[in-house]
Amino acid sequence: MPERRLRIGFLMDPLPRIDIDKDTTFVFMLEAQARGHEISFLAAHDLVLRRTVPEARLHPVSVRRKRGDHFELGPARVEPLENLDVLFLRKDPPFDMDFFFDTHVVSLIDDRKTLVVNSPRGLRDANEKLYALHFPEVIPDSLVSGDMTVLKDFLKELGGEMIIKPLDGCGGAGVFHLHAGDRNLNSILEFAADQGRRGVMAQRYLPEVRVGDKRIVLVDGVPKGAVLRVPDDLEARSNFHVGGSAARAPLTTRDREICETVAPRLRADGLVFVGLDVIGGYLTEINVTSPTGVLEIDALEGISIEAEMIDWVEARAPAR
C-alpha cells in the first residue's frame, strides 16, 4: 500500500465508450485503485468555474476488467478540483476548442495543491503534429502549408513521393501517401487543404514504415517501452485504429538519442506522459493529449508502464 491514500481524478471521454483492452486511461485507473487510492471520473461537461475557483462534478468510480460491466459510478458532487491530489487530463484527440477552453479552466488550479498530468499549458502549446518541428535534427523533411503550388513544389523536391496529414487529425484520419504521377493528386490536395484555406503537414515518405511505425512511451522524458505498429498490406497507415498490428520493438541507440533530444523540452512544458512516433530513425509526431500503446507494450514485454506512471505521481503529489 502507498504511504498515503491519494484522491486521483481522471478527466476523460465517457466511460461506456472505452475499450478496456486498449485504453491507457483505464489501466491507470485500475492500477491506482489496486493501490488503494480513491479514483474519480469527470467529463469535460462536468467542469465548473465559480468566479476564479475551478470545480467539477466528481463521480467516485470503481473499475474492473469485465467487458460490458467495467465500471460503477457512485453519487456525484460538485467540489473544487483542488480537493484532488492528482488530476489526469486524458481526453482523446482531436484537440478541439471545447478542450482548449477546458485547459484554461484547469490552468486555474493551484499546482501547490494538485498535480495535473499533463500540464494544461503544455497541452495547449503542443500540437501533436507541429510540436515535433522544435527538433529539426531528428525529424524528416517537413513542410506546413495550404498552398497547392507550394505543396506540389515540395513533392517535386522530395522526388515525387510524400505523406500529408491534417494538423488536427488523430488515429491516422486524413493521412494520404501521395505520388507525383497520381491523377487524383490535385483532388486530394484540394480536399486536404480545403482549397487553400487550411494548412496541412507534408513530410518525406519513409519507406521503413512498411516494417512499422514505432510508438515510444515516455514518463517524465524517460522511455519506458516501445511497440511497432505494422500496417496491413493494403494500408498506408499503421495506427491501431485502422488495423495496424503490434510487434515487439526494442529501443535502439537512435531511439534513445531522440528521447534525450526531446526530454528537456517535454519536462519544461510539463508533458509527463508522452508517446513519440518514430519511423526509420526519424521522429514524426509527439502525442501528448491521450497517447496509447501501454497495453500492447505491457503484453509484449511483460512489464507494467501503468505502475511506473502511478509510481511517478505518488512521488510527486503535493503534500497536504
mmCIF file of C-alpha atoms in Angstrom:
data_model
loop_
_atom_site.group_PDB
_atom_site.id
_atom_site.type_symbol
_atom_site.label_atom_id
_atom_site.label_comp_id
_atom_site.label_asym_id
_atom_site.label_seq_id
_atom_site.Cartn_x
_atom_site.Cartn_y
_atom_site.Cartn_z
ATOM 1 C CA MET A 1 0.000 0.000 0.000
ATOM 2 C CA PRO A 2 1.201 3.561 -0.659
ATOM 3 C CA GLU A 3 2.353 5.821 2.156
ATOM 4 C CA ARG A 4 -0.832 7.879 1.794
ATOM 5 C CA ARG A 5 -4.134 7.453 0.028
ATOM 6 C CA LEU A 6 -4.496 9.904 -2.828
ATOM 7 C CA ARG A 7 -7.600 11.320 -4.463
ATOM 8 C CA ILE A 8 -6.995 10.941 -8.192
ATOM 9 C CA GLY A 9 -9.346 12.350 -10.820
ATOM 10 C CA PHE A 10 -9.496 11.377 -14.491
ATOM 11 C CA LEU A 11 -10.926 13.909 -16.941
ATOM 12 C CA MET A 12 -11.606 11.642 -19.892
ATOM 13 C CA ASP A 13 -14.114 10.538 -22.508
ATOM 14 C CA PRO A 14 -17.311 8.781 -21.367
ATOM 15 C CA LEU A 15 -16.581 5.503 -19.593
ATOM 16 C CA PRO A 16 -19.158 3.444 -21.551
ATOM 17 C CA ARG A 17 -17.249 4.182 -24.778
ATOM 18 C CA ILE A 18 -13.795 2.999 -23.773
ATOM 19 C CA ASP A 19 -12.209 -0.238 -24.985
ATOM 20 C CA ILE A 20 -10.921 -1.943 -21.846
ATOM 21 C CA ASP A 21 -8.402 -3.948 -23.899
ATOM 22 C CA LYS A 22 -6.844 -0.837 -25.479
ATOM 23 C CA ASP A 23 -7.481 2.178 -23.272
ATOM 24 C CA THR A 24 -4.442 3.513 -21.402
ATOM 25 C CA THR A 25 -6.501 5.660 -19.016
ATOM 26 C CA PHE A 26 -8.426 2.583 -17.935
ATOM 27 C CA VAL A 27 -5.257 0.748 -16.870
ATOM 28 C CA PHE A 28 -4.087 3.869 -14.997
ATOM 29 C CA MET A 29 -7.384 3.735 -13.120
ATOM 30 C CA LEU A 30 -7.048 0.017 -12.411
ATOM 31 C CA GLU A 31 -3.508 0.481 -11.088
ATOM 32 C CA ALA A 32 -4.415 3.439 -8.876
ATOM 33 C CA GLN A 33 -7.446 1.607 -7.494
ATOM 34 C CA ALA A 34 -5.403 -1.545 -6.799
ATOM 35 C CA ARG A 35 -3.059 0.552 -4.661
ATOM 36 C CA GLY A 36 -5.924 1.822 -2.528
ATOM 37 C CA HIS A 37 -6.219 5.307 -3.997
ATOM 38 C CA GLU A 38 -9.651 6.930 -4.342
ATOM 39 C CA ILE A 39 -10.418 7.474 -8.026
ATOM 40 C CA SER A 40 -12.985 9.792 -9.584
ATOM 41 C CA PHE A 41 -14.315 10.213 -13.103
ATOM 42 C CA LEU A 42 -15.202 13.548 -14.691
ATOM 43 C CA ALA A 43 -16.114 14.501 -18.226
ATOM 44 C CA ALA A 44 -15.444 17.843 -19.892
ATOM 45 C CA HIS A 45 -19.046 18.978 -19.342
ATOM 46 C CA ASP A 46 -18.601 18.355 -15.595
ATOM 47 C CA LEU A 47 -16.254 21.340 -15.209
ATOM 48 C CA VAL A 48 -17.452 24.440 -13.345
ATOM 49 C CA LEU A 49 -15.683 27.791 -12.892
ATOM 50 C CA ARG A 50 -17.041 29.641 -9.872
ATOM 51 C CA ARG A 51 -15.511 33.127 -10.041
ATOM 52 C CA THR A 52 -11.849 32.049 -10.124
ATOM 53 C CA VAL A 53 -12.260 28.646 -8.462
ATOM 54 C CA PRO A 54 -12.199 25.628 -10.831
ATOM 55 C CA GLU A 55 -14.688 22.996 -9.720
ATOM 56 C CA ALA A 56 -16.157 19.847 -11.207
ATOM 57 C CA ARG A 57 -18.889 17.318 -10.737
ATOM 58 C CA LEU A 58 -16.761 14.424 -9.467
ATOM 59 C CA HIS A 59 -18.110 10.890 -9.800
ATOM 60 C CA PRO A 60 -16.497 8.341 -7.455
ATOM 61 C CA VAL A 61 -15.847 5.275 -9.601
ATOM 62 C CA SER A 62 -14.770 1.682 -9.250
ATOM 63 C CA VAL A 63 -13.401 -0.157 -12.281
ATOM 64 C CA ARG A 64 -12.895 -3.788 -13.213
ATOM 65 C CA ARG A 65 -11.686 -5.683 -16.257
ATOM 66 C CA LYS A 66 -15.061 -7.088 -17.224
ATOM 67 C CA ARG A 67 -16.305 -6.322 -20.705
ATOM 68 C CA GLY A 68 -19.734 -4.673 -20.700
ATOM 69 C CA ASP A 69 -19.606 -4.191 -16.932
ATOM 70 C CA HIS A 70 -16.282 -2.441 -16.417
ATOM 71 C CA PHE A 71 -17.245 0.467 -14.134
ATOM 72 C CA GLU A 72 -19.633 1.584 -11.429
ATOM 73 C CA LEU A 73 -20.236 5.238 -10.554
ATOM 74 C CA GLY A 74 -21.069 6.498 -7.088
ATOM 75 C CA PRO A 75 -23.150 9.596 -6.284
ATOM 76 C CA ALA A 76 -21.512 12.709 -7.723
ATOM 77 C CA ARG A 77 -20.943 16.030 -6.031
ATOM 78 C CA VAL A 78 -19.571 19.373 -7.174
ATOM 79 C CA GLU A 79 -16.401 20.397 -5.366
ATOM 80 C CA PRO A 80 -13.170 22.324 -6.025
ATOM 81 C CA LEU A 81 -10.683 20.476 -8.221
ATOM 82 C CA GLU A 82 -8.017 21.396 -5.686
ATOM 83 C CA ASN A 83 -9.582 18.815 -3.381
ATOM 84 C CA LEU A 84 -7.927 16.256 -5.667
ATOM 85 C CA ASP A 85 -4.287 15.322 -5.114
ATOM 86 C CA VAL A 86 -3.821 14.405 -8.786
ATOM 87 C CA LEU A 87 -5.791 15.164 -11.949
ATOM 88 C CA PHE A 88 -5.122 13.306 -15.198
ATOM 89 C CA LEU A 89 -6.198 15.152 -18.357
ATOM 90 C CA ARG A 90 -6.818 12.255 -20.733
ATOM 91 C CA LYS A 91 -9.455 13.336 -23.257
ATOM 92 C CA ASP A 92 -8.931 11.568 -26.565
ATOM 93 C CA PRO A 93 -7.919 13.746 -29.522
ATOM 94 C CA PRO A 94 -8.675 15.606 -31.668
ATOM 95 C CA PHE A 95 -7.871 18.655 -29.582
ATOM 96 C CA ASP A 96 -10.896 20.876 -30.201
ATOM 97 C CA MET A 97 -11.961 24.291 -28.946
ATOM 98 C CA ASP A 98 -14.036 22.787 -26.132
ATOM 99 C CA PHE A 99 -10.940 21.063 -24.770
ATOM 100 C CA PHE A 100 -8.927 24.252 -25.357
ATOM 101 C CA PHE A 101 -11.275 26.142 -23.025
ATOM 102 C CA ASP A 102 -11.229 23.249 -20.547
ATOM 103 C CA THR A 103 -7.435 23.594 -20.282
ATOM 104 C CA HIS A 104 -7.900 27.263 -19.361
ATOM 105 C CA VAL A 105 -10.282 26.305 -16.549
ATOM 106 C CA VAL A 106 -7.870 23.640 -15.273
ATOM 107 C CA SER A 107 -4.968 26.113 -15.502
ATOM 108 C CA LEU A 108 -6.508 27.974 -12.543
ATOM 109 C CA ILE A 109 -5.750 25.014 -10.234
ATOM 110 C CA ASP A 110 -3.050 25.825 -7.677
ATOM 111 C CA ASP A 111 -0.243 23.400 -8.543
ATOM 112 C CA ARG A 112 0.938 23.551 -4.934
ATOM 113 C CA LYS A 113 -2.242 21.655 -4.060
ATOM 114 C CA THR A 114 -2.954 19.449 -7.070
ATOM 115 C CA LEU A 115 -0.666 17.735 -9.582
ATOM 116 C CA VAL A 116 -2.098 17.948 -13.127
ATOM 117 C CA VAL A 117 -0.846 15.474 -15.761
ATOM 118 C CA ASN A 118 -0.256 16.572 -18.480
ATOM 119 C CA SER A 119 0.119 20.310 -17.905
ATOM 120 C CA PRO A 120 -2.858 22.206 -19.398
ATOM 121 C CA ARG A 121 -0.484 24.875 -20.725
ATOM 122 C CA GLY A 122 1.689 22.181 -22.274
ATOM 123 C CA LEU A 123 -1.350 20.586 -23.902
ATOM 124 C CA ARG A 124 -2.335 23.932 -25.431
ATOM 125 C CA ASP A 125 1.155 24.592 -26.766
ATOM 126 C CA ALA A 126 1.984 21.132 -28.094
ATOM 127 C CA ASN A 127 0.063 20.456 -31.282
ATOM 128 C CA GLU A 128 0.785 16.800 -31.931
ATOM 129 C CA LYS A 129 1.921 17.432 -35.496
ATOM 130 C CA LEU A 130 3.688 20.803 -35.137
ATOM 131 C CA TYR A 131 5.434 20.234 -31.801
ATOM 132 C CA ALA A 132 7.968 17.888 -33.418
ATOM 133 C CA LEU A 133 9.225 20.822 -35.516
ATOM 134 C CA HIS A 134 11.041 22.101 -32.416
ATOM 135 C CA PHE A 135 13.539 19.286 -33.028
ATOM 136 C CA PRO A 136 14.753 19.706 -36.633
ATOM 137 C CA GLU A 137 17.766 17.453 -36.087
ATOM 138 C CA VAL A 138 15.618 14.329 -35.604
ATOM 139 C CA ILE A 139 12.625 14.848 -37.952
ATOM 140 C CA PRO A 140 12.238 14.067 -41.675
ATOM 141 C CA ASP A 141 11.979 16.845 -44.276
ATOM 142 C CA SER A 142 8.731 18.615 -43.374
ATOM 143 C CA LEU A 143 6.566 21.454 -44.656
ATOM 144 C CA VAL A 144 3.378 23.098 -43.395
ATOM 145 C CA SER A 145 1.241 24.938 -45.943
ATOM 146 C CA GLY A 146 -2.189 25.111 -47.509
ATOM 147 C CA ASP A 147 -0.879 26.473 -50.797
ATOM 148 C CA MET A 148 -1.285 23.937 -53.615
ATOM 149 C CA THR A 149 1.699 25.252 -55.561
ATOM 150 C CA VAL A 150 3.971 25.170 -52.518
ATOM 151 C CA LEU A 151 2.868 21.637 -51.663
ATOM 152 C CA LYS A 152 3.413 20.351 -55.194
ATOM 153 C CA ASP A 153 6.833 22.023 -55.382
ATOM 154 C CA PHE A 154 7.753 20.275 -52.124
ATOM 155 C CA LEU A 155 6.556 16.964 -53.541
ATOM 156 C CA LYS A 156 8.872 17.524 -56.512
ATOM 157 C CA GLU A 157 11.804 18.359 -54.190
ATOM 158 C CA LEU A 158 11.235 15.054 -52.404
ATOM 159 C CA GLY A 159 11.410 13.059 -55.618
ATOM 160 C CA GLY A 160 7.665 12.720 -56.215
ATOM 161 C CA GLU A 161 6.533 10.964 -53.029
ATOM 162 C CA MET A 162 5.347 12.317 -49.662
ATOM 163 C CA ILE A 163 2.881 11.980 -46.803
ATOM 164 C CA ILE A 164 0.341 14.678 -45.928
ATOM 165 C CA LYS A 165 -1.742 14.854 -42.755
ATOM 166 C CA PRO A 166 -4.159 17.319 -41.139
ATOM 167 C CA LEU A 167 -2.799 19.391 -38.259
ATOM 168 C CA ASP A 168 -5.749 18.431 -36.046
ATOM 169 C CA GLY A 169 -6.076 14.775 -37.029
ATOM 170 C CA CYS A 170 -5.698 11.641 -34.941
ATOM 171 C CA GLY A 171 -5.676 7.888 -35.350
ATOM 172 C CA GLY A 172 -4.462 8.138 -38.950
ATOM 173 C CA ALA A 173 -7.546 10.062 -40.119
ATOM 174 C CA GLY A 174 -6.882 12.211 -43.182
ATOM 175 C CA VAL A 175 -3.378 10.834 -43.836
ATOM 176 C CA PHE A 176 -2.510 10.369 -47.519
ATOM 177 C CA HIS A 177 0.503 8.838 -49.276
ATOM 178 C CA LEU A 178 0.937 10.987 -52.401
ATOM 179 C CA HIS A 179 2.709 10.263 -55.684
ATOM 180 C CA ALA A 180 3.509 12.849 -58.350
ATOM 181 C CA GLY A 181 2.014 10.719 -61.122
ATOM 182 C CA ASP A 182 -1.323 10.104 -59.405
ATOM 183 C CA ARG A 183 -4.240 11.560 -61.399
ATOM 184 C CA ASN A 184 -6.007 12.169 -58.058
ATOM 185 C CA LEU A 185 -3.152 14.345 -56.731
ATOM 186 C CA ASN A 186 -4.828 17.720 -57.256
ATOM 187 C CA SER A 187 -8.134 16.465 -55.897
ATOM 188 C CA ILE A 188 -6.507 15.051 -52.747
ATOM 189 C CA LEU A 189 -4.567 18.263 -52.101
ATOM 190 C CA GLU A 190 -7.657 20.402 -52.673
ATOM 191 C CA PHE A 191 -9.621 18.250 -50.236
ATOM 192 C CA ALA A 192 -6.885 18.055 -47.588
ATOM 193 C CA ALA A 193 -6.101 21.793 -47.712
ATOM 194 C CA ASP A 194 -9.752 22.812 -48.150
ATOM 195 C CA GLN A 195 -8.965 24.709 -51.351
ATOM 196 C CA GLY A 196 -6.059 26.511 -49.680
ATOM 197 C CA ARG A 197 -7.979 27.571 -46.579
ATOM 198 C CA ARG A 198 -6.310 25.088 -44.218
ATOM 199 C CA GLY A 199 -2.689 24.190 -43.654
ATOM 200 C CA VAL A 200 -1.520 20.580 -43.737
ATOM 201 C CA MET A 201 1.733 18.932 -42.777
ATOM 202 C CA ALA A 202 3.726 17.336 -45.579
ATOM 203 C CA GLN A 203 6.652 15.029 -44.804
ATOM 204 C CA ARG A 204 9.117 12.930 -46.737
ATOM 205 C CA TYR A 205 7.755 9.426 -47.236
ATOM 206 C CA LEU A 206 9.788 6.994 -45.159
ATOM 207 C CA PRO A 207 9.660 3.518 -46.755
ATOM 208 C CA GLU A 208 10.639 1.958 -43.413
ATOM 209 C CA VAL A 209 7.000 2.472 -42.393
ATOM 210 C CA ARG A 210 6.260 -0.844 -44.144
ATOM 211 C CA VAL A 211 8.294 -2.501 -41.382
ATOM 212 C CA GLY A 212 6.385 -0.470 -38.817
ATOM 213 C CA ASP A 213 5.782 2.847 -37.085
ATOM 214 C CA LYS A 214 7.350 2.709 -33.611
ATOM 215 C CA ARG A 215 5.429 4.169 -30.658
ATOM 216 C CA ILE A 216 7.764 5.000 -27.755
ATOM 217 C CA VAL A 217 6.110 5.748 -24.413
ATOM 218 C CA LEU A 218 7.884 8.212 -22.088
ATOM 219 C CA VAL A 219 7.258 9.068 -18.454
ATOM 220 C CA ASP A 220 8.877 12.380 -17.487
ATOM 221 C CA GLY A 221 11.167 12.237 -20.521
ATOM 222 C CA VAL A 222 12.364 8.679 -19.843
ATOM 223 C CA PRO A 223 11.493 5.942 -22.381
ATOM 224 C CA LYS A 224 9.635 3.077 -20.700
ATOM 225 C CA GLY A 225 8.966 0.858 -23.692
ATOM 226 C CA ALA A 226 8.003 0.726 -27.342
ATOM 227 C CA VAL A 227 5.749 -1.128 -29.736
ATOM 228 C CA LEU A 228 5.954 -1.427 -33.506
ATOM 229 C CA ARG A 229 2.667 -0.724 -35.271
ATOM 230 C CA VAL A 230 2.796 -2.700 -38.512
ATOM 231 C CA PRO A 231 0.473 -1.640 -41.356
ATOM 232 C CA ASP A 232 -1.771 -4.014 -43.230
ATOM 233 C CA ASP A 233 -0.559 -4.896 -46.742
ATOM 234 C CA LEU A 234 -3.339 -2.789 -48.306
ATOM 235 C CA GLU A 235 -2.984 0.183 -45.938
ATOM 236 C CA ALA A 236 -0.543 3.132 -45.941
ATOM 237 C CA ARG A 237 -1.244 3.868 -42.267
ATOM 238 C CA SER A 238 -0.089 1.794 -39.317
ATOM 239 C CA ASN A 239 -2.286 3.159 -36.490
ATOM 240 C CA PHE A 240 -4.015 0.544 -34.363
ATOM 241 C CA HIS A 241 -7.302 2.382 -35.083
ATOM 242 C CA VAL A 242 -7.044 1.408 -38.748
ATOM 243 C CA GLY A 243 -5.893 -2.172 -38.353
ATOM 244 C CA GLY A 244 -2.179 -1.910 -37.587
ATOM 245 C CA SER A 245 -0.818 -4.934 -35.719
ATOM 246 C CA ALA A 246 1.538 -4.866 -32.737
ATOM 247 C CA ALA A 247 5.070 -6.258 -32.774
ATOM 248 C CA ARG A 248 7.991 -6.114 -30.351
ATOM 249 C CA ALA A 249 10.233 -3.059 -30.742
ATOM 250 C CA PRO A 250 13.343 -2.955 -28.539
ATOM 251 C CA LEU A 251 14.681 0.560 -28.006
ATOM 252 C CA THR A 252 17.670 1.319 -30.228
ATOM 253 C CA THR A 253 20.538 3.744 -29.735
ATOM 254 C CA ARG A 254 18.841 6.099 -32.192
ATOM 255 C CA ASP A 255 15.544 5.867 -30.278
ATOM 256 C CA ARG A 256 17.325 6.875 -27.074
ATOM 257 C CA GLU A 257 19.041 9.783 -28.864
ATOM 258 C CA ILE A 258 15.636 11.063 -29.985
ATOM 259 C CA CYS A 259 14.229 10.722 -26.447
ATOM 260 C CA GLU A 260 17.226 12.595 -24.992
ATOM 261 C CA THR A 261 16.737 15.346 -27.586
ATOM 262 C CA VAL A 262 13.095 15.976 -26.724
ATOM 263 C CA ALA A 263 13.146 15.252 -22.973
ATOM 264 C CA PRO A 264 14.294 18.697 -21.715
ATOM 265 C CA ARG A 265 11.561 20.478 -23.676
ATOM 266 C CA LEU A 266 8.915 17.974 -22.560
ATOM 267 C CA ARG A 267 9.842 18.485 -18.911
ATOM 268 C CA ALA A 268 9.889 22.277 -19.298
ATOM 269 C CA ASP A 269 6.385 22.149 -20.800
ATOM 270 C CA GLY A 270 5.006 19.815 -18.136
ATOM 271 C CA LEU A 271 4.404 16.985 -20.601
ATOM 272 C CA VAL A 272 4.908 13.920 -18.430
ATOM 273 C CA PHE A 273 3.123 11.095 -20.238
ATOM 274 C CA VAL A 274 4.014 11.240 -23.934
ATOM 275 C CA GLY A 275 4.063 8.961 -26.982
ATOM 276 C CA LEU A 276 6.674 9.506 -29.690
ATOM 277 C CA ASP A 277 6.149 8.173 -33.209
ATOM 278 C CA VAL A 278 9.388 7.126 -34.900
ATOM 279 C CA ILE A 279 9.780 5.760 -38.437
ATOM 280 C CA GLY A 280 13.141 4.756 -39.861
ATOM 281 C CA GLY A 281 15.012 6.615 -37.137
ATOM 282 C CA TYR A 282 13.050 9.864 -37.606
ATOM 283 C CA LEU A 283 10.610 11.477 -35.187
ATOM 284 C CA THR A 284 7.321 12.091 -37.000
ATOM 285 C CA GLU A 285 4.883 13.041 -34.202
ATOM 286 C CA ILE A 286 4.757 13.786 -30.475
ATOM 287 C CA ASN A 287 1.494 12.633 -28.900
ATOM 288 C CA VAL A 288 0.582 14.402 -25.656
ATOM 289 C CA THR A 289 -3.222 14.527 -25.363
ATOM 290 C CA SER A 290 -4.038 10.867 -24.755
ATOM 291 C CA PRO A 291 -1.225 8.652 -26.073
ATOM 292 C CA THR A 292 -1.866 4.928 -26.277
ATOM 293 C CA GLY A 293 0.253 1.805 -26.667
ATOM 294 C CA VAL A 294 0.691 0.888 -22.997
ATOM 295 C CA LEU A 295 -1.317 -2.332 -23.051
ATOM 296 C CA GLU A 296 0.432 -3.550 -26.201
ATOM 297 C CA ILE A 297 3.887 -2.825 -24.732
ATOM 298 C CA ASP A 298 2.959 -4.439 -21.411
ATOM 299 C CA ALA A 299 1.801 -7.611 -23.176
ATOM 300 C CA LEU A 300 4.827 -7.862 -25.479
ATOM 301 C CA GLU A 301 7.484 -7.018 -22.899
ATOM 302 C CA GLY A 302 5.980 -8.392 -19.684
ATOM 303 C CA ILE A 303 6.196 -5.010 -17.927
ATOM 304 C CA SER A 304 3.748 -2.550 -16.354
ATOM 305 C CA ILE A 305 4.105 1.012 -17.611
ATOM 306 C CA GLU A 306 0.967 1.996 -15.710
ATOM 307 C CA ALA A 307 2.726 1.002 -12.470
ATOM 308 C CA GLU A 308 5.637 3.303 -13.338
ATOM 309 C CA MET A 309 3.201 6.136 -14.091
ATOM 310 C CA ILE A 310 1.407 5.759 -10.760
ATOM 311 C CA ASP A 311 4.794 5.455 -9.007
ATOM 312 C CA TRP A 312 5.666 8.822 -10.538
ATOM 313 C CA VAL A 313 2.503 10.596 -9.362
ATOM 314 C CA GLU A 314 2.748 9.080 -5.874
ATOM 315 C CA ALA A 315 6.255 10.504 -5.550
ATOM 316 C CA ARG A 316 5.225 13.978 -6.759
ATOM 317 C CA ALA A 317 1.702 14.584 -5.483
ATOM 318 C CA PRO A 318 1.791 17.753 -3.330
ATOM 319 C CA ALA A 319 1.893 17.237 0.412
ATOM 320 C CA ARG A 320 -1.351 18.065 2.214
#
